Amino acid sequence: MEAAKKGIITPEMEIVAAKEGLDFKKLMALVACGQVAIPANNRHHALSAEGVGTGLKTKVNVNLGVSGDCKDYTLELEKVKLALNHGVEAIMDLSNYGKTNTFRKQLIERSPAMIGTVPMYDAIGYLEKDLRSITPQDFMRVVRAHAEEGVDFMTIHAGINKRTIEAFKRAGRRTNIVSRGGSLLFAWMEMTGNENPFYEYYDDFLAILREFDVTISLGDALRPGCIDDSSDASQLSELIEMGHLTKRAWAKDVQVMVEGPGHMSINEIAANMVFQKKLCHNAPFYVLGPLVTDVAPGYDHITAAIGGAIAAANGADFLCYVTPAEHLRLPDINDVKEGIIATKIAAHAADIAKGIPKARDWDNKMSDARRKIDWDTMFELAIDGEKAEAYYESTPTEEKHSCSMCGKMCAMRTTNMILEGQTVTFHSEE
């Protein structure tokens, strides 16, 4: 950010400008004013930089990590490989069991995608202390450790403070606090009587992030955990605090992303995007869903994709995937794939709606292939070509230039034949 303010083009800016097909001077101006963030820790040498923010393609994040009930590092690395093969731009390591840096170091060493973490999750295991005994300086040690390892962005729940907790207690929410990091900080504050250390010592945390060029992702500790809690005083009071924290970070040349709502009915999503962009000075918005209904466990990758598409079409810049296992268990590798595909569909649909340059070209190429009944090209262009081809091959057809849905009555085939001056027949003549 400092380089952009001084008119200096960094290698990361050049990479992002080339990926986005954007003039590098325009990109530099967006980075300088904070509307675009390029999370790129100066120790993450495998990184292929990505930009998040105004005028850029909607990015997708995948959450992974080891937990007490699933300690298999090999399985998590298989999920990493799957995510990278599907072209996700970010991976968040949410490990919360044991010495989590074992997995994180491998992740940073091999991943071209940007890596994010939530230091609050790691604090208890890393420090081997009970929550109540952890000091602000202890939290700072964990943040520094993650920065030194090469993490590109960190979720820091600095917006939950004594003022926002007062609003939360007055609100009488149906699902209270559903953010894991937010609930831990709330418990720490209530047990110790102290202010949120990430808020009280915010400038000290910013100094660490600035040293390693880590982007701060301002975590929404008070995000709604059900549609009945959305757009309430708790959520909005924290958003106001995050707007103030955004400007303080920018003043220290620390890039910012702001995290958004978790559950929200469809009719509120567009307005919430306007609130965030207004209150947080057009900082990039990182949306956790939003899930548009609470009654679809097992299908929450779909409820999140619906909300994510609407959110991104109305200004959100970064979508966190949700898997079918959400609210039920840690996702297996198939859940991860389903979550990635659903979220990539949402992101691409939003990019078309936002008029992102060349976003529609992909769909036009698919439509051309469909008109020509060119199956190989269709499978090549598909978001999940492997699944598309498997579906096609599962019910063999009499003619290659059709599928089992319509057979010889394929509309494309019929129209093509007539336009080429051929006669359409369905029965062989005796």
PDB file of C-alpha atoms in Angstrom, residues 12-167:
ATOM      1  CA  GLU A  12       2.615  -8.176  -7.257  1.00  0.00           C
ATOM      2  CA  MET A  13       0.720  -5.274  -8.843  1.00  0.00           C
ATOM      3  CA  GLU A  14       2.067  -6.276 -12.262  1.00  0.00           C
ATOM      4  CA  ILE A  15       0.915  -9.875 -11.763  1.00  0.00           C
ATOM      5  CA  VAL A  16      -2.580  -8.813 -10.665  1.00  0.00           C
ATOM      6  CA  ALA A  17      -2.921  -6.265 -13.490  1.00  0.00           C
ATOM      7  CA  ALA A  18      -2.029  -8.967 -16.029  1.00  0.00           C
ATOM      8  CA  LYS A  19      -4.468 -11.491 -14.525  1.00  0.00           C
ATOM      9  CA  GLU A  20      -7.312  -8.969 -14.456  1.00  0.00           C
ATOM     10  CA  GLY A  21      -6.573  -7.324 -17.819  1.00  0.00           C
ATOM     11  CA  LEU A  22      -6.433  -3.999 -15.994  1.00  0.00           C
ATOM     12  CA  ASP A  23      -4.217  -0.972 -16.593  1.00  0.00           C
ATOM     13  CA  PHE A  24      -1.529  -1.088 -13.911  1.00  0.00           C
ATOM     14  CA  LYS A  25      -1.864   2.625 -13.154  1.00  0.00           C
ATOM     15  CA  LYS A  26      -5.578   2.198 -12.450  1.00  0.00           C
ATOM     16  CA  LEU A  27      -4.816  -0.791 -10.235  1.00  0.00           C
ATOM     17  CA  MET A  28      -2.138   1.161  -8.366  1.00  0.00           C
ATOM     18  CA  ALA A  29      -4.633   3.941  -7.636  1.00  0.00           C
ATOM     19  CA  LEU A  30      -7.155   1.426  -6.263  1.00  0.00           C
ATOM     20  CA  VAL A  31      -4.506  -0.149  -4.019  1.00  0.00           C
ATOM     21  CA  ALA A  32      -3.366   3.273  -2.803  1.00  0.00           C
ATOM     22  CA  CYS A  33      -6.868   4.278  -1.676  1.00  0.00           C
ATOM     23  CA  GLY A  34      -7.654   0.859  -0.178  1.00  0.00           C
ATOM     24  CA  GLN A  35     -10.387  -0.230  -2.584  1.00  0.00           C
ATOM     25  CA  VAL A  36      -8.196  -3.137  -3.713  1.00  0.00           C
ATOM     26  CA  ALA A  37      -6.052  -5.311  -1.451  1.00  0.00           C
ATOM     27  CA  ILE A  38      -3.268  -7.595  -2.695  1.00  0.00           C
ATOM     28  CA  PRO A  39      -2.583  -9.919   0.263  1.00  0.00           C
ATOM     29  CA  ALA A  40       1.063 -10.945  -0.163  1.00  0.00           C
ATOM     30  CA  ASN A  41       3.267 -11.688   2.832  1.00  0.00           C
ATOM     31  CA  ASN A  42       6.885 -10.947   1.948  1.00  0.00           C
ATOM     32  CA  ARG A  43       7.804 -14.465   3.142  1.00  0.00           C
ATOM     33  CA  HIS A  44       5.239 -16.370   1.028  1.00  0.00           C
ATOM     34  CA  HIS A  45       7.542 -17.138  -1.890  1.00  0.00           C
ATOM     35  CA  ALA A  46       5.238 -19.632  -3.652  1.00  0.00           C
ATOM     36  CA  LEU A  47       2.468 -17.036  -3.960  1.00  0.00           C
ATOM     37  CA  SER A  48       0.898 -16.025  -7.260  1.00  0.00           C
ATOM     38  CA  ALA A  49      -0.554 -12.686  -6.193  1.00  0.00           C
ATOM     39  CA  GLU A  50      -4.282 -11.956  -6.431  1.00  0.00           C
ATOM     40  CA  GLY A  51      -6.207  -8.734  -6.042  1.00  0.00           C
ATOM     41  CA  VAL A  52      -9.449  -8.411  -4.099  1.00  0.00           C
ATOM     42  CA  GLY A  53     -11.730  -5.425  -4.507  1.00  0.00           C
ATOM     43  CA  THR A  54     -13.359  -2.871  -6.777  1.00  0.00           C
ATOM     44  CA  GLY A  55     -13.532  -3.760 -10.462  1.00  0.00           C
ATOM     45  CA  LEU A  56     -11.791  -7.127 -10.078  1.00  0.00           C
ATOM     46  CA  LYS A  57     -13.076 -10.677 -10.487  1.00  0.00           C
ATOM     47  CA  THR A  58     -14.847 -12.097  -7.441  1.00  0.00           C
ATOM     48  CA  LYS A  59     -12.418 -14.318  -5.545  1.00  0.00           C
ATOM     49  CA  VAL A  60     -13.138 -17.593  -3.721  1.00  0.00           C
ATOM     50  CA  ASN A  61     -11.744 -18.807  -0.388  1.00  0.00           C
ATOM     51  CA  VAL A  62     -11.664 -22.379   0.931  1.00  0.00           C
ATOM     52  CA  ASN A  63     -11.493 -23.179   4.661  1.00  0.00           C
ATOM     53  CA  LEU A  64      -9.346 -26.148   5.725  1.00  0.00           C
ATOM     54  CA  GLY A  65      -7.398 -27.318   8.752  1.00  0.00           C
ATOM     55  CA  VAL A  66      -6.938 -29.986  11.412  1.00  0.00           C
ATOM     56  CA  SER A  67      -9.134 -30.279  14.491  1.00  0.00           C
ATOM     57  CA  GLY A  68      -9.313 -32.521  17.544  1.00  0.00           C
ATOM     58  CA  ASP A  69     -11.800 -34.829  15.813  1.00  0.00           C
ATOM     59  CA  CYS A  70      -9.910 -34.937  12.517  1.00  0.00           C
ATOM     60  CA  LYS A  71      -6.128 -34.932  12.944  1.00  0.00           C
ATOM     61  CA  ASP A  72      -5.208 -36.325   9.512  1.00  0.00           C
ATOM     62  CA  TYR A  73      -2.704 -33.895   7.957  1.00  0.00           C
ATOM     63  CA  THR A  74      -2.538 -36.031   4.797  1.00  0.00           C
ATOM     64  CA  LEU A  75      -6.275 -35.672   4.204  1.00  0.00           C
ATOM     65  CA  GLU A  76      -6.112 -31.904   4.664  1.00  0.00           C
ATOM     66  CA  LEU A  77      -3.256 -31.683   2.153  1.00  0.00           C
ATOM     67  CA  GLU A  78      -5.380 -33.694  -0.309  1.00  0.00           C
ATOM     68  CA  LYS A  79      -8.078 -31.040   0.127  1.00  0.00           C
ATOM     69  CA  VAL A  80      -5.448 -28.375  -0.546  1.00  0.00           C
ATOM     70  CA  LYS A  81      -4.460 -30.117  -3.779  1.00  0.00           C
ATOM     71  CA  LEU A  82      -8.119 -30.332  -4.843  1.00  0.00           C
ATOM     72  CA  ALA A  83      -8.700 -26.652  -4.085  1.00  0.00           C
ATOM     73  CA  LEU A  84      -5.629 -25.569  -6.054  1.00  0.00           C
ATOM     74  CA  ASN A  85      -6.606 -27.780  -9.003  1.00  0.00           C
ATOM     75  CA  HIS A  86      -9.963 -26.008  -9.097  1.00  0.00           C
ATOM     76  CA  GLY A  87      -8.285 -22.615  -9.158  1.00  0.00           C
ATOM     77  CA  VAL A  88      -9.371 -21.132  -5.828  1.00  0.00           C
ATOM     78  CA  GLU A  89      -7.567 -17.894  -5.010  1.00  0.00           C
ATOM     79  CA  ALA A  90      -7.333 -18.304  -1.227  1.00  0.00           C
ATOM     80  CA  ILE A  91      -7.086 -20.981   1.436  1.00  0.00           C
ATOM     81  CA  MET A  92      -7.734 -20.280   5.101  1.00  0.00           C
ATOM     82  CA  ASP A  93      -6.050 -22.586   7.597  1.00  0.00           C
ATOM     83  CA  LEU A  94      -8.496 -22.800  10.503  1.00  0.00           C
ATOM     84  CA  SER A  95      -6.544 -25.476  12.376  1.00  0.00           C
ATOM     85  CA  ASN A  96      -7.262 -25.485  16.090  1.00  0.00           C
ATOM     86  CA  TYR A  97      -5.599 -28.642  17.358  1.00  0.00           C
ATOM     87  CA  GLY A  98      -2.038 -29.354  18.462  1.00  0.00           C
ATOM     88  CA  LYS A  99       0.978 -27.671  16.905  1.00  0.00           C
ATOM     89  CA  THR A 100      -0.866 -26.235  13.947  1.00  0.00           C
ATOM     90  CA  ASN A 101       2.220 -24.733  12.317  1.00  0.00           C
ATOM     91  CA  THR A 102       3.171 -28.203  11.011  1.00  0.00           C
ATOM     92  CA  PHE A 103       0.279 -28.072   8.536  1.00  0.00           C
ATOM     93  CA  ARG A 104       0.490 -24.315   7.975  1.00  0.00           C
ATOM     94  CA  LYS A 105       4.181 -24.347   7.016  1.00  0.00           C
ATOM     95  CA  GLN A 106       3.570 -27.057   4.401  1.00  0.00           C
ATOM     96  CA  LEU A 107       0.613 -25.088   3.101  1.00  0.00           C
ATOM     97  CA  ILE A 108       2.620 -21.883   2.684  1.00  0.00           C
ATOM     98  CA  GLU A 109       5.576 -23.694   1.103  1.00  0.00           C
ATOM     99  CA  ARG A 110       3.513 -25.222  -1.706  1.00  0.00           C
ATOM    100  CA  SER A 111       0.514 -22.950  -2.226  1.00  0.00           C
ATOM    101  CA  PRO A 112       0.337 -20.312  -4.997  1.00  0.00           C
ATOM    102  CA  ALA A 113      -3.012 -19.276  -3.474  1.00  0.00           C
ATOM    103  CA  MET A 114      -2.984 -16.641  -0.728  1.00  0.00           C
ATOM    104  CA  ILE A 115      -3.128 -18.080   2.781  1.00  0.00           C
ATOM    105  CA  GLY A 116      -5.258 -16.760   5.616  1.00  0.00           C
ATOM    106  CA  THR A 117      -5.537 -17.665   9.294  1.00  0.00           C
ATOM    107  CA  VAL A 118      -7.481 -16.728  12.428  1.00  0.00           C
ATOM    108  CA  PRO A 119      -4.821 -16.355  15.140  1.00  0.00           C
ATOM    109  CA  MET A 120      -7.496 -16.405  17.846  1.00  0.00           C
ATOM    110  CA  TYR A 121      -8.272 -20.058  16.978  1.00  0.00           C
ATOM    111  CA  ASP A 122      -4.656 -21.022  17.370  1.00  0.00           C
ATOM    112  CA  ALA A 123      -3.953 -19.149  20.593  1.00  0.00           C
ATOM    113  CA  ILE A 124      -5.119 -21.786  23.054  1.00  0.00           C
ATOM    114  CA  GLY A 125      -3.230 -24.674  21.411  1.00  0.00           C
ATOM    115  CA  TYR A 126      -0.141 -22.637  20.536  1.00  0.00           C
ATOM    116  CA  LEU A 127       0.203 -21.083  23.982  1.00  0.00           C
ATOM    117  CA  GLU A 128      -0.979 -24.153  25.930  1.00  0.00           C
ATOM    118  CA  LYS A 129      -2.889 -21.919  28.324  1.00  0.00           C
ATOM    119  CA  ASP A 130      -6.484 -21.691  29.460  1.00  0.00           C
ATOM    120  CA  LEU A 131      -8.380 -18.864  27.814  1.00  0.00           C
ATOM    121  CA  ARG A 132      -8.643 -16.763  30.958  1.00  0.00           C
ATOM    122  CA  SER A 133      -4.859 -16.870  31.510  1.00  0.00           C
ATOM    123  CA  ILE A 134      -3.928 -15.548  28.063  1.00  0.00           C
ATOM    124  CA  THR A 135      -2.580 -11.983  28.042  1.00  0.00           C
ATOM    125  CA  PRO A 136      -2.672  -9.361  25.273  1.00  0.00           C
ATOM    126  CA  GLN A 137       1.044  -9.959  24.783  1.00  0.00           C
ATOM    127  CA  ASP A 138       0.347 -13.676  24.322  1.00  0.00           C
ATOM    128  CA  PHE A 139      -2.120 -12.901  21.537  1.00  0.00           C
ATOM    129  CA  MET A 140       0.526 -10.693  19.969  1.00  0.00           C
ATOM    130  CA  ARG A 141       3.022 -13.575  20.018  1.00  0.00           C
ATOM    131  CA  VAL A 142       0.608 -15.750  18.038  1.00  0.00           C
ATOM    132  CA  VAL A 143      -0.016 -13.024  15.451  1.00  0.00           C
ATOM    133  CA  ARG A 144       3.737 -12.517  15.031  1.00  0.00           C
ATOM    134  CA  ALA A 145       4.311 -16.261  14.681  1.00  0.00           C
ATOM    135  CA  HIS A 146       1.723 -16.488  11.883  1.00  0.00           C
ATOM    136  CA  ALA A 147       3.201 -13.446  10.148  1.00  0.00           C
ATOM    137  CA  GLU A 148       6.734 -14.829  10.346  1.00  0.00           C
ATOM    138  CA  GLU A 149       5.555 -18.116   8.792  1.00  0.00           C
ATOM    139  CA  GLY A 150       4.261 -16.284   5.712  1.00  0.00           C
ATOM    140  CA  VAL A 151       0.490 -15.879   6.204  1.00  0.00           C
ATOM    141  CA  ASP A 152      -0.930 -13.359   3.701  1.00  0.00           C
ATOM    142  CA  PHE A 153      -4.059 -12.240   5.554  1.00  0.00           C
ATOM    143  CA  MET A 154      -5.359 -12.691   9.083  1.00  0.00           C
ATOM    144  CA  THR A 155      -8.850 -12.478  10.460  1.00  0.00           C
ATOM    145  CA  ILE A 156      -8.599 -10.202  13.484  1.00  0.00           C
ATOM    146  CA  HIS A 157     -11.786  -9.687  15.493  1.00  0.00           C
ATOM    147  CA  ALA A 158     -11.008  -6.108  16.525  1.00  0.00           C
ATOM    148  CA  GLY A 159     -14.529  -4.712  16.058  1.00  0.00           C
ATOM    149  CA  ILE A 160     -16.051  -6.482  19.057  1.00  0.00           C
ATOM    150  CA  ASN A 161     -15.387  -4.191  22.014  1.00  0.00           C
ATOM    151  CA  LYS A 162     -17.200  -3.092  25.151  1.00  0.00           C
ATOM    152  CA  ARG A 163     -19.481  -0.785  23.152  1.00  0.00           C
ATOM    153  CA  THR A 164     -20.560  -3.452  20.678  1.00  0.00           C
ATOM    154  CA  ILE A 165     -20.994  -6.042  23.433  1.00  0.00           C
ATOM    155  CA  GLU A 166     -23.388  -3.651  25.169  1.00  0.00           C
ATOM    156  CA  ALA A 167     -25.404  -3.461  21.924  1.00  0.00           C
TER     157      ALA A 167
END
